Coordinates of C-alpha atoms in Angstrom, one line a residue:
Chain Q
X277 CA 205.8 142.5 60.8
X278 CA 204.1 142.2 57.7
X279 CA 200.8 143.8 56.8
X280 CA 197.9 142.0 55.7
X281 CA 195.4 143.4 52.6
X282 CA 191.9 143.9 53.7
X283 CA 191.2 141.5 51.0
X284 CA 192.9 138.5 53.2
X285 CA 191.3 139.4 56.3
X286 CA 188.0 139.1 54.5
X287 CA 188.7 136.1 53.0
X288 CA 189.5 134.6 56.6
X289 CA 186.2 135.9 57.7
X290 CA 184.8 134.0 54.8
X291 CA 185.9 131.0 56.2
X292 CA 185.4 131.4 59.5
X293 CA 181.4 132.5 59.4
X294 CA 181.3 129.6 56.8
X295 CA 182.6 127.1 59.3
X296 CA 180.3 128.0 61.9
X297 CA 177.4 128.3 60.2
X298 CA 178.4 124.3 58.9
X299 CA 178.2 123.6 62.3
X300 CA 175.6 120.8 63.9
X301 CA 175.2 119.3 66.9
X302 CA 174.6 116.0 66.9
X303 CA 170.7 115.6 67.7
X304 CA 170.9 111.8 68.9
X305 CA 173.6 112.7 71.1
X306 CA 171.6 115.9 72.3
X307 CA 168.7 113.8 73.0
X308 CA 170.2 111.0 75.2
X309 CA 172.9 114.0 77.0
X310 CA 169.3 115.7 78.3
X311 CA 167.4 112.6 78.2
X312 CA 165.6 112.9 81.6
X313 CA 165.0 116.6 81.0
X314 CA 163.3 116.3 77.8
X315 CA 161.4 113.3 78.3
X316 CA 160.2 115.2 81.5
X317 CA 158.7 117.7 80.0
X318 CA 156.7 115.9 77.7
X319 CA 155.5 114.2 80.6
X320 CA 154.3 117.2 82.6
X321 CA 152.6 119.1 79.5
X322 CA 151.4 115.3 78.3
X323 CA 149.4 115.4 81.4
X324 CA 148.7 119.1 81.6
X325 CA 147.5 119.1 78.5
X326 CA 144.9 116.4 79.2
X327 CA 143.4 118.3 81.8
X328 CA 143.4 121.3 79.9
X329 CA 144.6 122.3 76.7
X330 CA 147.3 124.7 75.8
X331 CA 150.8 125.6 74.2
X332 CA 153.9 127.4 75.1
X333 CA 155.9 129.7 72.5
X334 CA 159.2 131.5 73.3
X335 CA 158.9 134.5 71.0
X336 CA 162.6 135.6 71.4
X337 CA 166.3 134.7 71.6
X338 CA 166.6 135.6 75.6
X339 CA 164.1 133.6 76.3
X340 CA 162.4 136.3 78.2
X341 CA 159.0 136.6 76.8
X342 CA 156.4 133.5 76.4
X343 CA 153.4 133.6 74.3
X344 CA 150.6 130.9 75.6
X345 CA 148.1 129.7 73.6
X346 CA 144.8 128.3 75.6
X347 CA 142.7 126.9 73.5
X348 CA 138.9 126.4 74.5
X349 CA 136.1 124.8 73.0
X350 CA 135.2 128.1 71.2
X351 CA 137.7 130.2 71.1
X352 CA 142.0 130.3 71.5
X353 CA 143.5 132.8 73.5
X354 CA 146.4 134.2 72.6
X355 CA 148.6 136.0 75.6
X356 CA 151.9 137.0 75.8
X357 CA 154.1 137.7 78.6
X358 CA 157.3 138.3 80.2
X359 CA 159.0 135.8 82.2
X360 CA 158.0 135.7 86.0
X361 CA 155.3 138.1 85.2
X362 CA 151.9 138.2 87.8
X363 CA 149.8 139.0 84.9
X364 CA 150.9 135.1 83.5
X365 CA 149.4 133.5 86.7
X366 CA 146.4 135.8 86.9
X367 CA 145.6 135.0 83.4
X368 CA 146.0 130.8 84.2
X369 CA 143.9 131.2 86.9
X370 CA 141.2 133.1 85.1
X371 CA 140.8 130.5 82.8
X372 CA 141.1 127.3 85.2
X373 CA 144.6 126.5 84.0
X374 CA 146.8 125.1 87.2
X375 CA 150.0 127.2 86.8
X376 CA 152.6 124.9 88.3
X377 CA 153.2 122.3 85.5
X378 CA 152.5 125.1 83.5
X379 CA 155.5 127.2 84.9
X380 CA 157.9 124.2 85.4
X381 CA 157.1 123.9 81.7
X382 CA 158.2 127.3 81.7
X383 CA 161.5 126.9 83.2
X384 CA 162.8 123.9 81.7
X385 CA 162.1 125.3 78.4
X386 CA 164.1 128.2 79.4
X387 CA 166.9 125.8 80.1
X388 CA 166.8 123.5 77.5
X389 CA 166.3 126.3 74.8
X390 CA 163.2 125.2 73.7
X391 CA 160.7 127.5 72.2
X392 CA 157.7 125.5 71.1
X393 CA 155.7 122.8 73.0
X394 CA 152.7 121.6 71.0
X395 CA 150.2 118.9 70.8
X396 CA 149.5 117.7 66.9
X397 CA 146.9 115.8 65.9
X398 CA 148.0 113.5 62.3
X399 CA 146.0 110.6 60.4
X400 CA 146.9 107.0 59.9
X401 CA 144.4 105.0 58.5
X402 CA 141.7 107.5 58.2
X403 CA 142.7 107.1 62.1
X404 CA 143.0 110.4 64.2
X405 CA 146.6 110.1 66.4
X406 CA 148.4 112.6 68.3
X407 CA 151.9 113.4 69.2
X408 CA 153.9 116.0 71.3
X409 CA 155.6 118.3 68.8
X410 CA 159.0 119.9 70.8
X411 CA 160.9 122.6 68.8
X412 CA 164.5 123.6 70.3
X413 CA 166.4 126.4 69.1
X414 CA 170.4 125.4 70.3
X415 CA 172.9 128.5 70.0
X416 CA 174.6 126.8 67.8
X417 CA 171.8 127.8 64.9
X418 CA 171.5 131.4 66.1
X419 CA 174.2 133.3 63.9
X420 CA 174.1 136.7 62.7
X421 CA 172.8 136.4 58.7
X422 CA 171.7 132.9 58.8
X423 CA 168.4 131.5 58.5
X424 CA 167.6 130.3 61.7
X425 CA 167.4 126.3 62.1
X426 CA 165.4 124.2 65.0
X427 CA 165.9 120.9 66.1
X428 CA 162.7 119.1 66.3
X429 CA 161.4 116.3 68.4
X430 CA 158.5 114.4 68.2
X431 CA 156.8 111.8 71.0
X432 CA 154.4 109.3 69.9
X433 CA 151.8 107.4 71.8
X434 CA 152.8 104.4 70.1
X435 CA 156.0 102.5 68.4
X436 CA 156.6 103.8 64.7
X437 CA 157.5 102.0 61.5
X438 CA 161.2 103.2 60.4
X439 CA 162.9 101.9 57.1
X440 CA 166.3 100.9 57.1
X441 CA 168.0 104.7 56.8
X442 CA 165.7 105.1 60.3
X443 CA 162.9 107.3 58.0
X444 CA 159.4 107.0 59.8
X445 CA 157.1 105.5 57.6
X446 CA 153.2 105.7 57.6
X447 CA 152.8 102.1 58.1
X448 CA 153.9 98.6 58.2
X449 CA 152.2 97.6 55.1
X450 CA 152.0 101.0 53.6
X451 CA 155.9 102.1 52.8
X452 CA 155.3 105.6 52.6
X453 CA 157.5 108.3 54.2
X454 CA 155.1 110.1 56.3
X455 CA 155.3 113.7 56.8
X456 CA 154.5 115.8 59.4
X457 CA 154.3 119.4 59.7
X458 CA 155.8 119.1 56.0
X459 CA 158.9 117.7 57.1
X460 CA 160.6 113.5 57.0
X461 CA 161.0 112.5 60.5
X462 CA 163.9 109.8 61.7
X463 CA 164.4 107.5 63.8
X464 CA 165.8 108.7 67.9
X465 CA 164.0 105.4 69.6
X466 CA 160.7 103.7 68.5
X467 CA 158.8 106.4 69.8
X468 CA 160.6 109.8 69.3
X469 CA 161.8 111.3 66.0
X470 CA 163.8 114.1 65.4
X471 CA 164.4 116.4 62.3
X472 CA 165.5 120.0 61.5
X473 CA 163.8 122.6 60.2
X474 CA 163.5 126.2 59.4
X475 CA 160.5 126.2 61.0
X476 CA 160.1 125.5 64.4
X477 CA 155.9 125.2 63.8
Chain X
X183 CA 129.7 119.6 59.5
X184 CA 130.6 122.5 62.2
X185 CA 131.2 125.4 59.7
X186 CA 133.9 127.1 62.1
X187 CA 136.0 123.7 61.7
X188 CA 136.8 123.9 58.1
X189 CA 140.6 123.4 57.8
X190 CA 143.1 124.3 54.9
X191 CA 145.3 121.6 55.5
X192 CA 149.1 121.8 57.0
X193 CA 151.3 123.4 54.7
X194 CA 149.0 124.3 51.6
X195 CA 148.2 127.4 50.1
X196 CA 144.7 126.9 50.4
X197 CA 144.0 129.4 53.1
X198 CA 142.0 132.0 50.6
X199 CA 139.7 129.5 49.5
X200 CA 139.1 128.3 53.1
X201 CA 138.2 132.2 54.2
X202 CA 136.0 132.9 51.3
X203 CA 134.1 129.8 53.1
X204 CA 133.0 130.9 55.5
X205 CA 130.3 133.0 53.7
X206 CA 128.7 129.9 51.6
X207 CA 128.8 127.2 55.2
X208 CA 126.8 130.2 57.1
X209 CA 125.0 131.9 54.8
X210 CA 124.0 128.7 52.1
X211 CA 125.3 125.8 53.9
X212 CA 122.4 123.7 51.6
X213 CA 123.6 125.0 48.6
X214 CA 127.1 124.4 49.3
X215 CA 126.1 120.5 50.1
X216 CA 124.2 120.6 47.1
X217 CA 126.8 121.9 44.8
X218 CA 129.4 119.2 46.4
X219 CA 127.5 116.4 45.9
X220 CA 126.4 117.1 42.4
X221 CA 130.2 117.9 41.8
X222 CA 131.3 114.5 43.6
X223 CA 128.5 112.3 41.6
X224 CA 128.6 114.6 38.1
X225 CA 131.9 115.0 37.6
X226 CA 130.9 118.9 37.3
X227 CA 129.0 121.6 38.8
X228 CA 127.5 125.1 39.0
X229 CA 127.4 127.8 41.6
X230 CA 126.1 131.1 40.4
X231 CA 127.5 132.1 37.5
X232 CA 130.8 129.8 37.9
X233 CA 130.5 126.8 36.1
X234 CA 133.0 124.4 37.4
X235 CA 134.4 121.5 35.2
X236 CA 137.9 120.3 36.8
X237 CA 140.7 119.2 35.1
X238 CA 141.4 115.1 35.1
X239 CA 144.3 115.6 37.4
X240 CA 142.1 117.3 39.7
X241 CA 139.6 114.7 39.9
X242 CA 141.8 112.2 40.2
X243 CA 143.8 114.1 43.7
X244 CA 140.6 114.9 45.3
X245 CA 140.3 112.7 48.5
X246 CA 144.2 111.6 48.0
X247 CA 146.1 114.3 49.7
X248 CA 148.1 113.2 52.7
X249 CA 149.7 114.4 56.0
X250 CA 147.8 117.9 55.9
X251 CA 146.3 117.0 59.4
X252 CA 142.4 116.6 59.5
X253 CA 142.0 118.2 55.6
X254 CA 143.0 114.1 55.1
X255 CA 139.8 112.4 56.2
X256 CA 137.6 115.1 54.8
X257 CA 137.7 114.5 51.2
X258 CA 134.7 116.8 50.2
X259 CA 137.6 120.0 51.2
X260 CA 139.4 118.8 49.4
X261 CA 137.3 118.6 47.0
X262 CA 136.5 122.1 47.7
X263 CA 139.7 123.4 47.9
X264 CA 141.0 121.6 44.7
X265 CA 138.2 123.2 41.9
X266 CA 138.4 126.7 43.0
X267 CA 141.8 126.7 42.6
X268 CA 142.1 124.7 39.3
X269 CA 139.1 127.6 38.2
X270 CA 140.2 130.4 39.3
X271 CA 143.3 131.7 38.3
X272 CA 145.5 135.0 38.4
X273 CA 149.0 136.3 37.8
X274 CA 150.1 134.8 41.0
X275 CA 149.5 131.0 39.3
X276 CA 151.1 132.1 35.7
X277 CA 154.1 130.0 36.4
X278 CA 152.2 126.8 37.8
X279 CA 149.7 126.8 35.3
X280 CA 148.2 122.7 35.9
X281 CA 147.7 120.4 39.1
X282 CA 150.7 117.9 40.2
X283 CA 150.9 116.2 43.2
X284 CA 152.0 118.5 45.3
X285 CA 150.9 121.9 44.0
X286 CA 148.8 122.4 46.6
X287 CA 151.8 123.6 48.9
X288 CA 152.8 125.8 45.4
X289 CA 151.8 129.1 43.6
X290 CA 149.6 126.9 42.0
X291 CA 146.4 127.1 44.9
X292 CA 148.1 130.9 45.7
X293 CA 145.5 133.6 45.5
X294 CA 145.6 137.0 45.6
X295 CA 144.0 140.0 46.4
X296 CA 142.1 140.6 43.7
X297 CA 141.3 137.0 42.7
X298 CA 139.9 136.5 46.3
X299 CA 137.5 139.4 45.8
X300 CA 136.4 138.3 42.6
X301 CA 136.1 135.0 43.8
X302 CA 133.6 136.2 46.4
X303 CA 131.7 138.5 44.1
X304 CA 131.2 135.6 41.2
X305 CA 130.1 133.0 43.5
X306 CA 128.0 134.4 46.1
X307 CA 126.9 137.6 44.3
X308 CA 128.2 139.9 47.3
X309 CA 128.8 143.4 46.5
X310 CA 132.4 143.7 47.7
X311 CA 133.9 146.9 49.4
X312 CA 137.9 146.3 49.2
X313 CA 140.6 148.7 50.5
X314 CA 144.2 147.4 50.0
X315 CA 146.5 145.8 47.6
X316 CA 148.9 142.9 46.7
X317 CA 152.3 144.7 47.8
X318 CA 151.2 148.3 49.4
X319 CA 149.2 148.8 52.4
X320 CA 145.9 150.8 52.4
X321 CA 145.7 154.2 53.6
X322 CA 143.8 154.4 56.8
X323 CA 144.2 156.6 59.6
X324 CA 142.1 155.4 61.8
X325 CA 142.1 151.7 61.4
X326 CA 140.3 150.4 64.9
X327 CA 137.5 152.9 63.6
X328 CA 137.4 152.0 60.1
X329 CA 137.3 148.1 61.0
X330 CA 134.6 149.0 63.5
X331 CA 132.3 150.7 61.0
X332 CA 133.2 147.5 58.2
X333 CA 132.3 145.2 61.3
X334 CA 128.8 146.8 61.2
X335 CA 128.5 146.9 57.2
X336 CA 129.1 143.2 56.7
X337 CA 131.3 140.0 56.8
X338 CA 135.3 141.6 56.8
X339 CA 138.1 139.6 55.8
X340 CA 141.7 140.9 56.8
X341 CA 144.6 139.9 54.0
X342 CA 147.4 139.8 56.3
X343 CA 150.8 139.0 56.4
X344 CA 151.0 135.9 58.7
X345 CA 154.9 135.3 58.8
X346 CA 154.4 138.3 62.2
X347 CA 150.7 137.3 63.1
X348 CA 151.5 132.9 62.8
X349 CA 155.2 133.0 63.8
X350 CA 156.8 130.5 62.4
X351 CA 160.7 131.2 62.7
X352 CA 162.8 133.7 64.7
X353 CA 164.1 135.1 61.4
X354 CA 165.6 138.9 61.5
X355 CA 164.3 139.3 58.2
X356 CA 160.9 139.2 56.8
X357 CA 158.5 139.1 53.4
X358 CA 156.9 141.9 53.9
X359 CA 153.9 141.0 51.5
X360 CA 150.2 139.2 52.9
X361 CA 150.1 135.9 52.6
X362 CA 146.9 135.2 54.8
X363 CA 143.4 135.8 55.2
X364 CA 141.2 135.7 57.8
X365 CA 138.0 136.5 58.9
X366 CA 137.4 139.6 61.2
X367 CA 134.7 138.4 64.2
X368 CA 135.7 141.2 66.6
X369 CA 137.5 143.9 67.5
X370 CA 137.8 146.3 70.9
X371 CA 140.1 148.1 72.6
X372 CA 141.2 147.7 75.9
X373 CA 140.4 149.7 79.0
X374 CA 143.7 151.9 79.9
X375 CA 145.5 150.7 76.8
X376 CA 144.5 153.2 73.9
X377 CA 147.4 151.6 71.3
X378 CA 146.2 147.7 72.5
X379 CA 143.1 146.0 70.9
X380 CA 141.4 142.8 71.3
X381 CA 141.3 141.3 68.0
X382 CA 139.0 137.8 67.5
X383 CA 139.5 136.3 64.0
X384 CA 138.8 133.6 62.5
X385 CA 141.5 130.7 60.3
X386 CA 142.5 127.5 60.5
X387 CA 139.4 125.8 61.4
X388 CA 139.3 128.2 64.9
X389 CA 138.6 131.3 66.0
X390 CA 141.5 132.9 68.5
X391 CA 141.1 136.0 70.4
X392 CA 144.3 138.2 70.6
X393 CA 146.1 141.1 71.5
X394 CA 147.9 143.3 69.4
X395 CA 148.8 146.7 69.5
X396 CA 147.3 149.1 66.8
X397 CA 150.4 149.7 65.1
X398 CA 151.5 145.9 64.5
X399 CA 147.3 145.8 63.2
X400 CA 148.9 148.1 60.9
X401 CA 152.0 146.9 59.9
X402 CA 150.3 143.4 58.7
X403 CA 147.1 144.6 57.2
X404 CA 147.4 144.6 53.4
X405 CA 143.7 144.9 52.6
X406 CA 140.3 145.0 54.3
X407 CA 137.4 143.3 52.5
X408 CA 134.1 143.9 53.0
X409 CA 131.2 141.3 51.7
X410 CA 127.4 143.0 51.6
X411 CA 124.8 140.1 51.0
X412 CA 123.0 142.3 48.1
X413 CA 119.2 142.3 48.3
X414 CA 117.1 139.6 46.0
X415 CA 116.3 141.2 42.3
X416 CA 112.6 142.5 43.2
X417 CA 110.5 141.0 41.2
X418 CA 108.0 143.0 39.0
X419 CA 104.6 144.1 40.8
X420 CA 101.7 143.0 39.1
X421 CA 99.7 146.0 38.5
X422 CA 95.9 146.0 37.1
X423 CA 95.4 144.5 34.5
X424 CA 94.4 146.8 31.8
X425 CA 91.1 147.5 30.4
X426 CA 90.5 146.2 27.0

């Protein structure tokens, strides 16, 4: 058997952590496999939201520990918590949050890797519009040494204007790409968008 | 206009000029409308000391920025935020020396540490009290107690580094340099936690309320600004008038 240099086994390293980090998923794909799932949970913090305002962060990989953000008219709590923790309920309660969307939020999250659920406010028309901002962080962009990617969705109230390469646009008569969050959106269906970013906020 | 919900904009660098702010819309919101309009309808303007003529490109961006949230249907911010950072200028904007479309997200609207206390002290007139420093972070021991006793001397800002306190990746590794500042409302500790505090704070058109430990306080805080409103220049007593 023949020995190899260090040299080659580095080089095949190379091209391994090269290839993986090249990897994607297909977001489209991703969207309509968990479908139900996804469009579920806008649904439940859509409404939660409406009674009460607030967002969810994941603050690490295991998605053990959840950071909630409850905003009030003059002031925005910031908590974090582990998973499953009393404190978490105590603290909804104290504030007149109801915790069961809340924690079914919590769990589906969990399972569909996502780590940010937010409401965003944008501007069409001197217009004030608002969206549900989902960040999810897939495996597949958690390597060693490599920035960390997120796949973003956003939900709309309303259908969007796309051009032809499926860009959302700020208007029908305006062609402008519109950004949001400092990033170009495209097209999933006329009312969710996807993009990725290094951010997921 | 509610003073708290003055808003840099998504994804600018105008968050200095948006903290040093808050001192003009609670202390001299008239004067601050004043100097806007006259700005807006003159072309140029005076606050203090500063006299402000902007640049054409200037002029011609204010009102025009897009998809920076509510910052776009408030024109007079961005009015605001546009001539303070066309005036005032530091190392930090060497390399982006004139406005483009765009260079609000740039080093071009970046300020410093320095600049932001010289800001405060050439257009207000505050006597400013600073501890800190662009790269290395002040020496205090006690930091709940010092920001305690600067909570009782006067309006404290915080120059933080916001890529721990405003998450915004999962990213192992991390500037470790400010890039924030906010405003200091509030701090206490909390009962059976000696290392947690309660800090309230105020950025982003908001104030949040939020717990930290004292050690991650720490860890972000490159500089602690103090502003002290400097009493009115006495004016000269009129004595007796002298016999002839």
């Amino acid at each position: 058997m023949t020995t190899q240099s260090p040299l080659y086994h580095l080089f095949l390293l190379a091209i391994l952590v090269s290839a993986v980090s090249c990897t994607s998923l297909n977001i489209t794909n991703y969207y309509h496999k968990h479908r139900s799932t996804l469009d579920g949970m806008e649904q439940i913090y859509l409404d939660a939201y409406n009674t009460k305002p607030f967002s969810i962060e994941f603050t690490d990989r295991p998605f053990d520990h959840v950071s909630l953000e409850l905003l009030t008219d003059t002031l925005t709590y910031i908590y974090e918590f582990a998973v499953g923790e009393p404190r978490l309920r105590d603290t909804l309660f104290k504030y007149g949050y109801n915790p069961a969307p809340i924690n079914t939020l919590i769990k589906n999250m969990r399972s569909m890797e996502c780590t940010w659920i937010n409401h965003l406010d944008y501007y069409a028309d001197e217009t004030r519009h608002s969206l549900i901002y989902i960040s999810l962080w897939p495996k597949t962009f958690d390597l060693p040494f490599v920035n960390k990617k997120y796949y973003i969705l956003t939900y709309f109230s309303q259908p969007q204007y796309f051009d032809a390469d499926g860009n959302l646009m700020t208007g029908r008569r305006l062609r402008r790409i519109r950004k949001i969050n400092g990033e170009t959106f495209r097209k999933i269906n006329n009312k969710v968008c996807y993009t990725i970013s290094a951010q997921f906020r | 206009m509610a003073p708290l919900a003055l808003y840099q904009g998504t994804n600018t660098n105008f968050c200095g000029y948006a903290a040093l702010s808050y001192l003009p819309l609670h202390e001299d919101p008239l004067g601050y409308t004043r100097f806007l309009l006259t700005l807006y309808c003159e072309g140029k303007a005076t606050w203090g000391n500063v006299h402000f003529d902007p640049s054409p490109s200037v002029r011609r961006a204010a009102g025009t920025l897009r998809f920076k949230g509510i910052l776009d249907i408030r024109p007079a911010d961005q009015l605001w935020f546009l001539v303070l950072a066309d005036h005032f200028r530091s190392y930090l904007n060497l390399l982006t020396r004139h406005f483009h479309p765009g260079a609000e997200n740039t080093f071009w609207a970046a300020v410093n540490y320095g600049k932001f206390n010289r800001m405060i002290r050439e257009l207000f007139g505050y006597r400013v009290q600073a501890k800190g420093s662009d790269l290395i972070r002040p020496d205090i021991p006690d930091l709940y107690d010092y920001l305690t006793q600067c909570l009782h001397t006067g309006l404290t800002y915080l120059y933080v580094n916001n890529t721990y306190l405003h998450k915004k990746n999962h990213n192992k590794f991390k500037g470790h340099f400010p890039t924030h500042f906010i405003v200091l409302d509030a701090i206490h500790k909390i009962p059976d936690q000696p290392d947690m505090v309660d800090i309230i704070y105020w950025d982003y058109g908001g104030r949040t309320l939020r717990q930290v430990t004292l050690r991650f306080l720490k860890k972000i805080t490159f500089g602690v600004t103090v502003c002290i409103k400097q009493p009115p220049p006495v004016a000269p007593t009129a004595g007796p008038a002298p016999h002839s």
